[in-house]
Amino acid sequence: MQKKDELYRGKAKTVFLTDSDDKLVLFFRNDTSAFDGEKIEQLERKGEVNNKFNHYIMQKLEAAGIQTQVEELLSDAECLVKKLDMIPVECVVRNIAAGSMVKRLGVEEGLVLNPPTFEFFLKNDALHDPMVNDYHITAFGWATQDQIEEMKRLTFAVNNVLKPLFEEGGMLLVDYKLEFGLDADGNIVLGDEFTPDGCRLWDKETRKKLDKDRFRQGLGSVVESYIEVAKRIGLEL
Ligand code: C5P
C-alpha cells in the first residue's frame, strides 16, 4: 500500500489517497482546535496518542460487532482505513449533561440523563454546526430514514460497549460524537475517530475532566490526561 496525494485536511487529521481505490490513510496531526477552529495549538505527541487510542477503541467496537472504517495501524500517527462516503452529520449521545446542552437548555452540568439523549448536528463550521433533526436530514437528502435509524442504533450500541469500558477504568463517559459513512456496498460504517478529542470523560470519584475540555477550558495537561485515560482502559502509550 502506497500513500498518495492529500485528499482533505481537517482540523486535526489529514486524509491521504492510496494506490488502492477503496483505502485511505488518516494522519493524526498534533493540531488541537476548539470553538470552530478559533483556538488552535500544537500539542506534542497528541497525533500519536489519538491515533493509537482510536485504533484501540475501534478494535473493541469491531469485537462487539460494530463495523468501523479502521483497517490497520500504519505508524505512530497514521492509520489505514476503508474509504467511506461520509454523511455530513454528527451523532451525539449524552449520558450526563455537559457542554452545549447545559448552555442550550439551562440544565445543571452533571445531571444524569435517563434515558441517554441523542442529537444530530450538521457538520458545517461556517454555521457553527447547528443542531438538526431527522426531518432536516431526509428533506435535504443527507441520509434516508433507514440510514438515520441505523446511525442511532449504532451510536447507542457504541455506548453499550464503551460506557462499561471506561467505568471499569474509574471514569464516566459523559458524552461523545460519532460520524458515519457508507461503504462501497451501502452499509453504514463508523468513520472518523473516537478519542478524548471527541468525547467527555470524567473521573468517577473526583469528577476531574480528562478529555478535550482540558484544552477548551485552559486546564492544562491535555495529552498527559489522554495518556492516563488510555492507561486506565488497558492501553499503555
Ligand atoms: O459541544 P457539545 O456539548 O455539543 O459536544 C458534545 C460531544 O461531542 C462532546 O464530547 C464533544 O467533544 C463532541 N464534539 C465533537 N466535535 C464537534 C462537536 C462536539 O467531537 N464538532
PDB file of C-alpha atoms and ligand atoms in Angstrom:
ATOM      1  CA  MET A   1       0.000   0.000   0.000  1.00  0.00           C
ATOM      2  CA  GLN A   2       1.358   3.374  -1.048  1.00  0.00           C
ATOM      3  CA  LYS A   3       0.312   6.724   0.344  1.00  0.00           C
ATOM      4  CA  LYS A   4      -0.571   9.203  -2.416  1.00  0.00           C
ATOM      5  CA  ASP A   5      -1.876  12.789  -2.611  1.00  0.00           C
ATOM      6  CA  GLU A   6      -3.611  14.653   0.154  1.00  0.00           C
ATOM      7  CA  LEU A   7      -7.396  14.378  -0.257  1.00  0.00           C
ATOM      8  CA  TYR A   8      -8.645  16.522   2.606  1.00  0.00           C
ATOM      9  CA  ARG A   9      -7.185  18.464   5.515  1.00  0.00           C
ATOM     10  CA  GLY A  10      -9.430  18.633   8.569  1.00  0.00           C
ATOM     11  CA  LYS A  11      -8.784  20.476  11.823  1.00  0.00           C
ATOM     12  CA  ALA A  12      -6.857  17.640  13.466  1.00  0.00           C
ATOM     13  CA  LYS A  13      -6.391  14.996  10.764  1.00  0.00           C
ATOM     14  CA  THR A  14      -5.256  14.893   7.149  1.00  0.00           C
ATOM     15  CA  VAL A  15      -6.690  12.281   4.798  1.00  0.00           C
ATOM     16  CA  PHE A  16      -4.486  10.844   2.037  1.00  0.00           C
ATOM     17  CA  LEU A  17      -5.380   8.787  -1.020  1.00  0.00           C
ATOM     18  CA  THR A  18      -3.586   5.482  -1.527  1.00  0.00           C
ATOM     19  CA  ASP A  19      -2.825   3.295  -4.552  1.00  0.00           C
ATOM     20  CA  SER A  20      -5.931   1.315  -3.613  1.00  0.00           C
ATOM     21  CA  ASP A  21      -9.263   2.811  -4.722  1.00  0.00           C
ATOM     22  CA  ASP A  22     -11.105   1.844  -1.558  1.00  0.00           C
ATOM     23  CA  LYS A  23      -8.481   2.678   1.085  1.00  0.00           C
ATOM     24  CA  LEU A  24      -7.345   5.958   2.643  1.00  0.00           C
ATOM     25  CA  VAL A  25      -4.707   6.947   5.170  1.00  0.00           C
ATOM     26  CA  LEU A  26      -5.701   9.048   8.186  1.00  0.00           C
ATOM     27  CA  PHE A  27      -2.815  11.105   9.531  1.00  0.00           C
ATOM     28  CA  PHE A  28      -3.428  12.371  13.075  1.00  0.00           C
ATOM     29  CA  ARG A  29      -1.702  15.727  13.493  1.00  0.00           C
ATOM     30  CA  ASN A  30      -0.705  17.405  16.756  1.00  0.00           C
ATOM     31  CA  ASP A  31      -3.081  20.276  15.950  1.00  0.00           C
ATOM     32  CA  THR A  32      -5.764  20.744  18.567  1.00  0.00           C
ATOM     33  CA  SER A  33      -8.647  23.061  17.869  1.00  0.00           C
ATOM     34  CA  ALA A  34     -11.706  24.298  19.694  1.00  0.00           C
ATOM     35  CA  PHE A  35     -14.537  26.771  19.151  1.00  0.00           C
ATOM     36  CA  ASP A  36     -14.813  26.066  15.393  1.00  0.00           C
ATOM     37  CA  GLY A  37     -11.085  26.494  14.888  1.00  0.00           C
ATOM     38  CA  GLU A  38     -10.827  29.803  16.781  1.00  0.00           C
ATOM     39  CA  LYS A  39      -8.386  28.299  19.271  1.00  0.00           C
ATOM     40  CA  ILE A  40      -5.653  26.174  17.694  1.00  0.00           C
ATOM     41  CA  GLU A  41      -2.499  24.818  19.320  1.00  0.00           C
ATOM     42  CA  GLN A  42       0.067  22.162  18.604  1.00  0.00           C
ATOM     43  CA  LEU A  43       0.248  19.664  21.454  1.00  0.00           C
ATOM     44  CA  GLU A  44       3.276  17.409  21.445  1.00  0.00           C
ATOM     45  CA  ARG A  45       2.511  13.686  20.908  1.00  0.00           C
ATOM     46  CA  LYS A  46      -1.234  14.304  20.537  1.00  0.00           C
ATOM     47  CA  GLY A  47      -1.348  12.893  17.000  1.00  0.00           C
ATOM     48  CA  GLU A  48       0.345   9.685  18.041  1.00  0.00           C
ATOM     49  CA  VAL A  49      -1.706   9.341  21.220  1.00  0.00           C
ATOM     50  CA  ASN A  50      -5.015   9.873  19.414  1.00  0.00           C
ATOM     51  CA  ASN A  51      -4.095   7.569  16.533  1.00  0.00           C
ATOM     52  CA  LYS A  52      -3.277   4.692  18.865  1.00  0.00           C
ATOM     53  CA  PHE A  53      -6.226   5.465  21.160  1.00  0.00           C
ATOM     54  CA  ASN A  54      -8.612   5.486  18.202  1.00  0.00           C
ATOM     55  CA  HIS A  55      -7.244   2.200  16.844  1.00  0.00           C
ATOM     56  CA  TYR A  56      -7.619   0.563  20.277  1.00  0.00           C
ATOM     57  CA  ILE A  57     -11.223   1.732  20.699  1.00  0.00           C
ATOM     58  CA  MET A  58     -12.213   0.804  17.136  1.00  0.00           C
ATOM     59  CA  GLN A  59     -10.847  -2.704  17.710  1.00  0.00           C
ATOM     60  CA  LYS A  60     -13.027  -3.019  20.823  1.00  0.00           C
ATOM     61  CA  LEU A  61     -16.062  -1.887  18.817  1.00  0.00           C
ATOM     62  CA  GLU A  62     -15.286  -4.313  15.971  1.00  0.00           C
ATOM     63  CA  ALA A  63     -15.008  -7.110  18.536  1.00  0.00           C
ATOM     64  CA  ALA A  64     -18.529  -6.187  19.664  1.00  0.00           C
ATOM     65  CA  GLY A  65     -19.834  -6.448  16.096  1.00  0.00           C
ATOM     66  CA  ILE A  66     -19.826  -2.743  15.195  1.00  0.00           C
ATOM     67  CA  GLN A  67     -18.349  -2.191  11.742  1.00  0.00           C
ATOM     68  CA  THR A  68     -15.688   0.509  11.638  1.00  0.00           C
ATOM     69  CA  GLN A  69     -13.583   2.171   8.988  1.00  0.00           C
ATOM     70  CA  VAL A  70     -10.298   1.123  10.601  1.00  0.00           C
ATOM     71  CA  GLU A  71      -8.094  -1.416   8.816  1.00  0.00           C
ATOM     72  CA  GLU A  72      -4.636  -1.228  10.398  1.00  0.00           C
ATOM     73  CA  LEU A  73      -2.226   0.944  12.315  1.00  0.00           C
ATOM     74  CA  LEU A  74       0.462   2.028   9.850  1.00  0.00           C
ATOM     75  CA  SER A  75       2.760   4.137  12.012  1.00  0.00           C
ATOM     76  CA  ASP A  76       2.694   6.246  15.167  1.00  0.00           C
ATOM     77  CA  ALA A  77       0.351   8.819  13.650  1.00  0.00           C
ATOM     78  CA  GLU A  78      -1.117   7.030  10.613  1.00  0.00           C
ATOM     79  CA  CYS A  79      -3.927   4.541  10.193  1.00  0.00           C
ATOM     80  CA  LEU A  80      -5.175   2.736   7.089  1.00  0.00           C
ATOM     81  CA  VAL A  81      -8.956   2.979   6.732  1.00  0.00           C
ATOM     82  CA  LYS A  82     -11.721   1.972   4.341  1.00  0.00           C
ATOM     83  CA  LYS A  83     -12.890   4.770   2.092  1.00  0.00           C
ATOM     84  CA  LEU A  84     -16.398   5.869   3.095  1.00  0.00           C
ATOM     85  CA  ASP A  85     -18.854   8.305   1.615  1.00  0.00           C
ATOM     86  CA  MET A  86     -19.296  10.350   4.795  1.00  0.00           C
ATOM     87  CA  ILE A  87     -22.739  11.504   5.919  1.00  0.00           C
ATOM     88  CA  PRO A  88     -22.380  15.205   6.892  1.00  0.00           C
ATOM     89  CA  VAL A  89     -23.911  14.927  10.355  1.00  0.00           C
ATOM     90  CA  GLU A  90     -22.504  14.374  13.828  1.00  0.00           C
ATOM     91  CA  CYS A  91     -24.270  11.919  16.127  1.00  0.00           C
ATOM     92  CA  VAL A  92     -24.055  12.850  19.815  1.00  0.00           C
ATOM     93  CA  VAL A  93     -25.158  10.656  22.701  1.00  0.00           C
ATOM     94  CA  ARG A  94     -25.164  12.143  26.203  1.00  0.00           C
ATOM     95  CA  ASN A  95     -25.260  10.151  29.433  1.00  0.00           C
ATOM     96  CA  ILE A  96     -24.709  13.218  31.597  1.00  0.00           C
ATOM     97  CA  ALA A  97     -25.499  16.868  30.824  1.00  0.00           C
ATOM     98  CA  ALA A  98     -22.481  18.991  29.884  1.00  0.00           C
ATOM     99  CA  GLY A  99     -21.208  21.318  27.163  1.00  0.00           C
ATOM    100  CA  SER A 100     -23.685  22.733  24.671  1.00  0.00           C
ATOM    101  CA  MET A 101     -26.675  21.002  26.290  1.00  0.00           C
ATOM    102  CA  VAL A 102     -26.076  22.897  29.525  1.00  0.00           C
ATOM    103  CA  LYS A 103     -25.906  26.210  27.646  1.00  0.00           C
ATOM    104  CA  ARG A 104     -28.872  25.452  25.398  1.00  0.00           C
ATOM    105  CA  LEU A 105     -31.294  24.061  27.964  1.00  0.00           C
ATOM    106  CA  GLY A 106     -30.076  25.723  31.153  1.00  0.00           C
ATOM    107  CA  VAL A 107     -29.746  22.410  32.982  1.00  0.00           C
ATOM    108  CA  GLU A 108     -27.039  21.781  35.545  1.00  0.00           C
ATOM    109  CA  GLU A 109     -23.748  20.248  34.412  1.00  0.00           C
ATOM    110  CA  GLY A 110     -23.565  16.720  35.814  1.00  0.00           C
ATOM    111  CA  LEU A 111     -27.294  15.956  35.612  1.00  0.00           C
ATOM    112  CA  VAL A 112     -27.683  12.238  34.796  1.00  0.00           C
ATOM    113  CA  LEU A 113     -29.809  11.790  31.688  1.00  0.00           C
ATOM    114  CA  ASN A 114     -32.225   8.908  31.870  1.00  0.00           C
ATOM    115  CA  PRO A 115     -32.537   7.738  29.182  1.00  0.00           C
ATOM    116  CA  PRO A 116     -29.357   8.966  27.482  1.00  0.00           C
ATOM    117  CA  THR A 117     -30.199  11.537  24.794  1.00  0.00           C
ATOM    118  CA  PHE A 118     -29.397  11.567  21.099  1.00  0.00           C
ATOM    119  CA  GLU A 119     -28.776  14.685  18.991  1.00  0.00           C
ATOM    120  CA  PHE A 120     -27.797  15.317  15.379  1.00  0.00           C
ATOM    121  CA  PHE A 121     -25.618  18.276  14.366  1.00  0.00           C
ATOM    122  CA  LEU A 122     -24.847  19.382  10.835  1.00  0.00           C
ATOM    123  CA  LYS A 123     -21.115  19.381  10.045  1.00  0.00           C
ATOM    124  CA  ASN A 124     -20.673  22.982   8.973  1.00  0.00           C
ATOM    125  CA  ASP A 125     -18.077  25.202  10.642  1.00  0.00           C
ATOM    126  CA  ALA A 126     -19.354  28.378   8.967  1.00  0.00           C
ATOM    127  CA  LEU A 127     -22.775  27.776  10.545  1.00  0.00           C
ATOM    128  CA  HIS A 128     -21.202  26.542  13.837  1.00  0.00           C
ATOM    129  CA  ASP A 129     -22.557  23.003  13.444  1.00  0.00           C
ATOM    130  CA  PRO A 130     -26.266  23.713  14.088  1.00  0.00           C
ATOM    131  CA  MET A 131     -28.491  21.083  15.633  1.00  0.00           C
ATOM    132  CA  VAL A 132     -30.700  19.364  13.045  1.00  0.00           C
ATOM    133  CA  ASN A 133     -33.374  16.695  13.267  1.00  0.00           C
ATOM    134  CA  ASP A 134     -34.439  13.669  11.210  1.00  0.00           C
ATOM    135  CA  TYR A 135     -36.671  15.816   9.002  1.00  0.00           C
ATOM    136  CA  HIS A 136     -33.843  18.168   8.016  1.00  0.00           C
ATOM    137  CA  ILE A 137     -31.632  15.186   7.233  1.00  0.00           C
ATOM    138  CA  THR A 138     -34.154  13.497   4.954  1.00  0.00           C
ATOM    139  CA  ALA A 139     -35.505  16.722   3.402  1.00  0.00           C
ATOM    140  CA  PHE A 140     -32.033  17.877   2.408  1.00  0.00           C
ATOM    141  CA  GLY A 141     -31.061  14.383   1.273  1.00  0.00           C
ATOM    142  CA  TRP A 142     -28.142  13.902   3.670  1.00  0.00           C
ATOM    143  CA  ALA A 143     -29.413  10.435   4.631  1.00  0.00           C
ATOM    144  CA  THR A 144     -32.524   8.285   4.340  1.00  0.00           C
ATOM    145  CA  GLN A 145     -34.821   7.465   7.277  1.00  0.00           C
ATOM    146  CA  ASP A 146     -33.415   3.908   7.351  1.00  0.00           C
ATOM    147  CA  GLN A 147     -29.867   5.267   7.464  1.00  0.00           C
ATOM    148  CA  ILE A 148     -30.887   7.629  10.268  1.00  0.00           C
ATOM    149  CA  GLU A 149     -32.304   4.725  12.285  1.00  0.00           C
ATOM    150  CA  GLU A 150     -29.112   2.736  11.703  1.00  0.00           C
ATOM    151  CA  MET A 151     -26.898   5.647  12.825  1.00  0.00           C
ATOM    152  CA  LYS A 152     -28.956   5.966  16.015  1.00  0.00           C
ATOM    153  CA  ARG A 153     -28.844   2.223  16.659  1.00  0.00           C
ATOM    154  CA  LEU A 154     -25.078   2.082  16.167  1.00  0.00           C
ATOM    155  CA  THR A 155     -24.391   5.204  18.241  1.00  0.00           C
ATOM    156  CA  PHE A 156     -26.258   3.683  21.192  1.00  0.00           C
ATOM    157  CA  ALA A 157     -24.558   0.315  20.569  1.00  0.00           C
ATOM    158  CA  VAL A 158     -21.229   2.130  20.996  1.00  0.00           C
ATOM    159  CA  ASN A 159     -22.482   3.418  24.374  1.00  0.00           C
ATOM    160  CA  ASN A 160     -23.177  -0.145  25.492  1.00  0.00           C
ATOM    161  CA  VAL A 161     -19.569  -1.118  24.742  1.00  0.00           C
ATOM    162  CA  LEU A 162     -17.689   1.987  25.870  1.00  0.00           C
ATOM    163  CA  LYS A 163     -19.618   3.112  28.960  1.00  0.00           C
ATOM    164  CA  PRO A 164     -18.666  -0.070  30.862  1.00  0.00           C
ATOM    165  CA  LEU A 165     -15.117   0.006  29.468  1.00  0.00           C
ATOM    166  CA  PHE A 166     -14.493   3.500  30.864  1.00  0.00           C
ATOM    167  CA  GLU A 167     -16.432   2.703  34.025  1.00  0.00           C
ATOM    168  CA  GLU A 168     -14.032  -0.174  34.747  1.00  0.00           C
ATOM    169  CA  GLY A 169     -11.237   2.390  34.461  1.00  0.00           C
ATOM    170  CA  GLY A 170     -12.930   4.597  37.064  1.00  0.00           C
ATOM    171  CA  MET A 171     -14.362   7.047  34.545  1.00  0.00           C
ATOM    172  CA  LEU A 172     -17.745   8.339  33.459  1.00  0.00           C
ATOM    173  CA  LEU A 173     -18.456   8.543  29.738  1.00  0.00           C
ATOM    174  CA  VAL A 174     -20.358  11.829  29.801  1.00  0.00           C
ATOM    175  CA  ASP A 175     -20.976  12.233  26.059  1.00  0.00           C
ATOM    176  CA  TYR A 176     -19.397  11.581  22.665  1.00  0.00           C
ATOM    177  CA  LYS A 177     -19.689  12.399  18.983  1.00  0.00           C
ATOM    178  CA  LEU A 178     -19.612   9.869  16.147  1.00  0.00           C
ATOM    179  CA  GLU A 179     -19.621  10.192  12.379  1.00  0.00           C
ATOM    180  CA  PHE A 180     -20.747   7.566   9.915  1.00  0.00           C
ATOM    181  CA  GLY A 181     -20.309   6.917   6.210  1.00  0.00           C
ATOM    182  CA  LEU A 182     -21.399   4.482   3.535  1.00  0.00           C
ATOM    183  CA  ASP A 183     -19.032   1.789   2.305  1.00  0.00           C
ATOM    184  CA  ALA A 184     -18.953   0.533  -1.290  1.00  0.00           C
ATOM    185  CA  ASP A 185     -21.876  -1.835  -0.538  1.00  0.00           C
ATOM    186  CA  GLY A 186     -24.016   0.907   1.005  1.00  0.00           C
ATOM    187  CA  ASN A 187     -23.535  -0.247   4.608  1.00  0.00           C
ATOM    188  CA  ILE A 188     -23.444   2.356   7.374  1.00  0.00           C
ATOM    189  CA  VAL A 189     -19.953   2.155   8.869  1.00  0.00           C
ATOM    190  CA  LEU A 190     -18.444   4.073  11.796  1.00  0.00           C
ATOM    191  CA  GLY A 191     -15.831   6.504  10.485  1.00  0.00           C
ATOM    192  CA  ASP A 192     -13.732   9.424  11.703  1.00  0.00           C
ATOM    193  CA  GLU A 193     -12.413   8.809  15.232  1.00  0.00           C
ATOM    194  CA  PHE A 194     -13.201   8.025  18.838  1.00  0.00           C
ATOM    195  CA  THR A 195     -10.637   9.795  21.025  1.00  0.00           C
ATOM    196  CA  PRO A 196     -10.700  12.109  24.058  1.00  0.00           C
ATOM    197  CA  ASP A 197     -10.913  14.933  21.495  1.00  0.00           C
ATOM    198  CA  GLY A 198     -14.485  13.921  20.667  1.00  0.00           C
ATOM    199  CA  CYS A 199     -15.923  12.738  23.971  1.00  0.00           C
ATOM    200  CA  ARG A 200     -16.175  13.810  27.583  1.00  0.00           C
ATOM    201  CA  LEU A 201     -14.701  11.645  30.297  1.00  0.00           C
ATOM    202  CA  TRP A 202     -14.730  12.468  33.998  1.00  0.00           C
ATOM    203  CA  ASP A 203     -13.028  10.717  36.867  1.00  0.00           C
ATOM    204  CA  LYS A 204     -15.809   8.848  38.674  1.00  0.00           C
ATOM    205  CA  GLU A 205     -14.768   9.928  42.173  1.00  0.00           C
ATOM    206  CA  THR A 206     -13.372  13.437  41.731  1.00  0.00           C
ATOM    207  CA  ARG A 207     -15.237  14.411  38.506  1.00  0.00           C
ATOM    208  CA  LYS A 208     -11.897  15.700  37.161  1.00  0.00           C
ATOM    209  CA  LYS A 209     -12.181  16.379  33.425  1.00  0.00           C
ATOM    210  CA  LEU A 210      -9.906  14.081  31.447  1.00  0.00           C
ATOM    211  CA  ASP A 211     -10.887  15.000  27.873  1.00  0.00           C
ATOM    212  CA  LYS A 212     -10.652  17.896  25.425  1.00  0.00           C
ATOM    213  CA  ASP A 213     -12.449  20.203  27.865  1.00  0.00           C
ATOM    214  CA  ARG A 214      -8.981  20.478  29.464  1.00  0.00           C
ATOM    215  CA  PHE A 215      -7.920  22.242  26.260  1.00  0.00           C
ATOM    216  CA  ARG A 216     -11.152  24.201  25.750  1.00  0.00           C
ATOM    217  CA  GLN A 217     -11.112  25.481  29.320  1.00  0.00           C
ATOM    218  CA  GLY A 218      -7.327  26.008  29.532  1.00  0.00           C
ATOM    219  CA  LEU A 219      -6.927  23.461  32.344  1.00  0.00           C
ATOM    220  CA  GLY A 220      -3.528  22.198  31.098  1.00  0.00           C
ATOM    221  CA  SER A 221      -2.043  18.656  30.968  1.00  0.00           C
ATOM    222  CA  VAL A 222      -4.148  17.752  27.929  1.00  0.00           C
ATOM    223  CA  VAL A 223      -2.090  14.991  26.313  1.00  0.00           C
ATOM    224  CA  GLU A 224      -0.933  13.717  29.731  1.00  0.00           C
ATOM    225  CA  SER A 225      -4.585  13.287  30.595  1.00  0.00           C
ATOM    226  CA  TYR A 226      -5.354  11.410  27.336  1.00  0.00           C
ATOM    227  CA  ILE A 227      -2.436   9.074  28.143  1.00  0.00           C
ATOM    228  CA  GLU A 228      -3.880   8.486  31.618  1.00  0.00           C
ATOM    229  CA  VAL A 229      -7.299   7.662  30.142  1.00  0.00           C
ATOM    230  CA  ALA A 230      -5.640   5.176  27.770  1.00  0.00           C
ATOM    231  CA  LYS A 231      -3.751   3.539  30.623  1.00  0.00           C
ATOM    232  CA  ARG A 232      -6.919   3.167  32.684  1.00  0.00           C
ATOM    233  CA  ILE A 233      -8.567   1.204  29.850  1.00  0.00           C
ATOM    234  CA  GLY A 234      -5.544  -1.019  29.315  1.00  0.00           C
ATOM    235  CA  LEU A 235      -3.598   0.840  26.630  1.00  0.00           C
ATOM    236  CA  GLU A 236      -0.040   1.812  27.516  1.00  0.00           C
ATOM    237  CA  LEU A 237       1.175   4.760  25.404  1.00  0.00           C
TER     238      LEU A 237
HETATM  239  O1  C5P B   1     -20.306  20.762  22.435  1.00  0.00           O
HETATM  240  P1  C5P B   1     -21.234  19.633  22.769  1.00  0.00           P
HETATM  241  O2  C5P B   1     -21.581  19.569  24.227  1.00  0.00           O
HETATM  242  O3  C5P B   1     -22.462  19.615  21.885  1.00  0.00           O
HETATM  243  O4  C5P B   1     -20.416  18.308  22.427  1.00  0.00           O
HETATM  244  C1  C5P B   1     -20.934  17.010  22.688  1.00  0.00           C
HETATM  245  C2  C5P B   1     -19.825  15.996  22.472  1.00  0.00           C
HETATM  246  O5  C5P B   1     -19.467  15.966  21.098  1.00  0.00           O
HETATM  247  C3  C5P B   1     -18.535  16.332  23.236  1.00  0.00           C
HETATM  248  O6  C5P B   1     -17.958  15.129  23.686  1.00  0.00           O
HETATM  249  C4  C5P B   1     -17.650  16.979  22.189  1.00  0.00           C
HETATM  250  O7  C5P B   1     -16.288  16.752  22.438  1.00  0.00           O
HETATM  251  C5  C5P B   1     -18.097  16.283  20.913  1.00  0.00           C
HETATM  252  N1  C5P B   1     -17.993  17.131  19.725  1.00  0.00           N
HETATM  253  C6  C5P B   1     -17.021  16.890  18.774  1.00  0.00           C
HETATM  254  N2  C5P B   1     -16.936  17.677  17.662  1.00  0.00           N
HETATM  255  C7  C5P B   1     -17.790  18.678  17.452  1.00  0.00           C
HETATM  256  C8  C5P B   1     -18.791  18.943  18.402  1.00  0.00           C
HETATM  257  C9  C5P B   1     -18.876  18.150  19.535  1.00  0.00           C
HETATM  258  O8  C5P B   1     -16.237  15.957  18.933  1.00  0.00           O
HETATM  259  N3  C5P B   1     -17.683  19.411  16.352  1.00  0.00           N
END
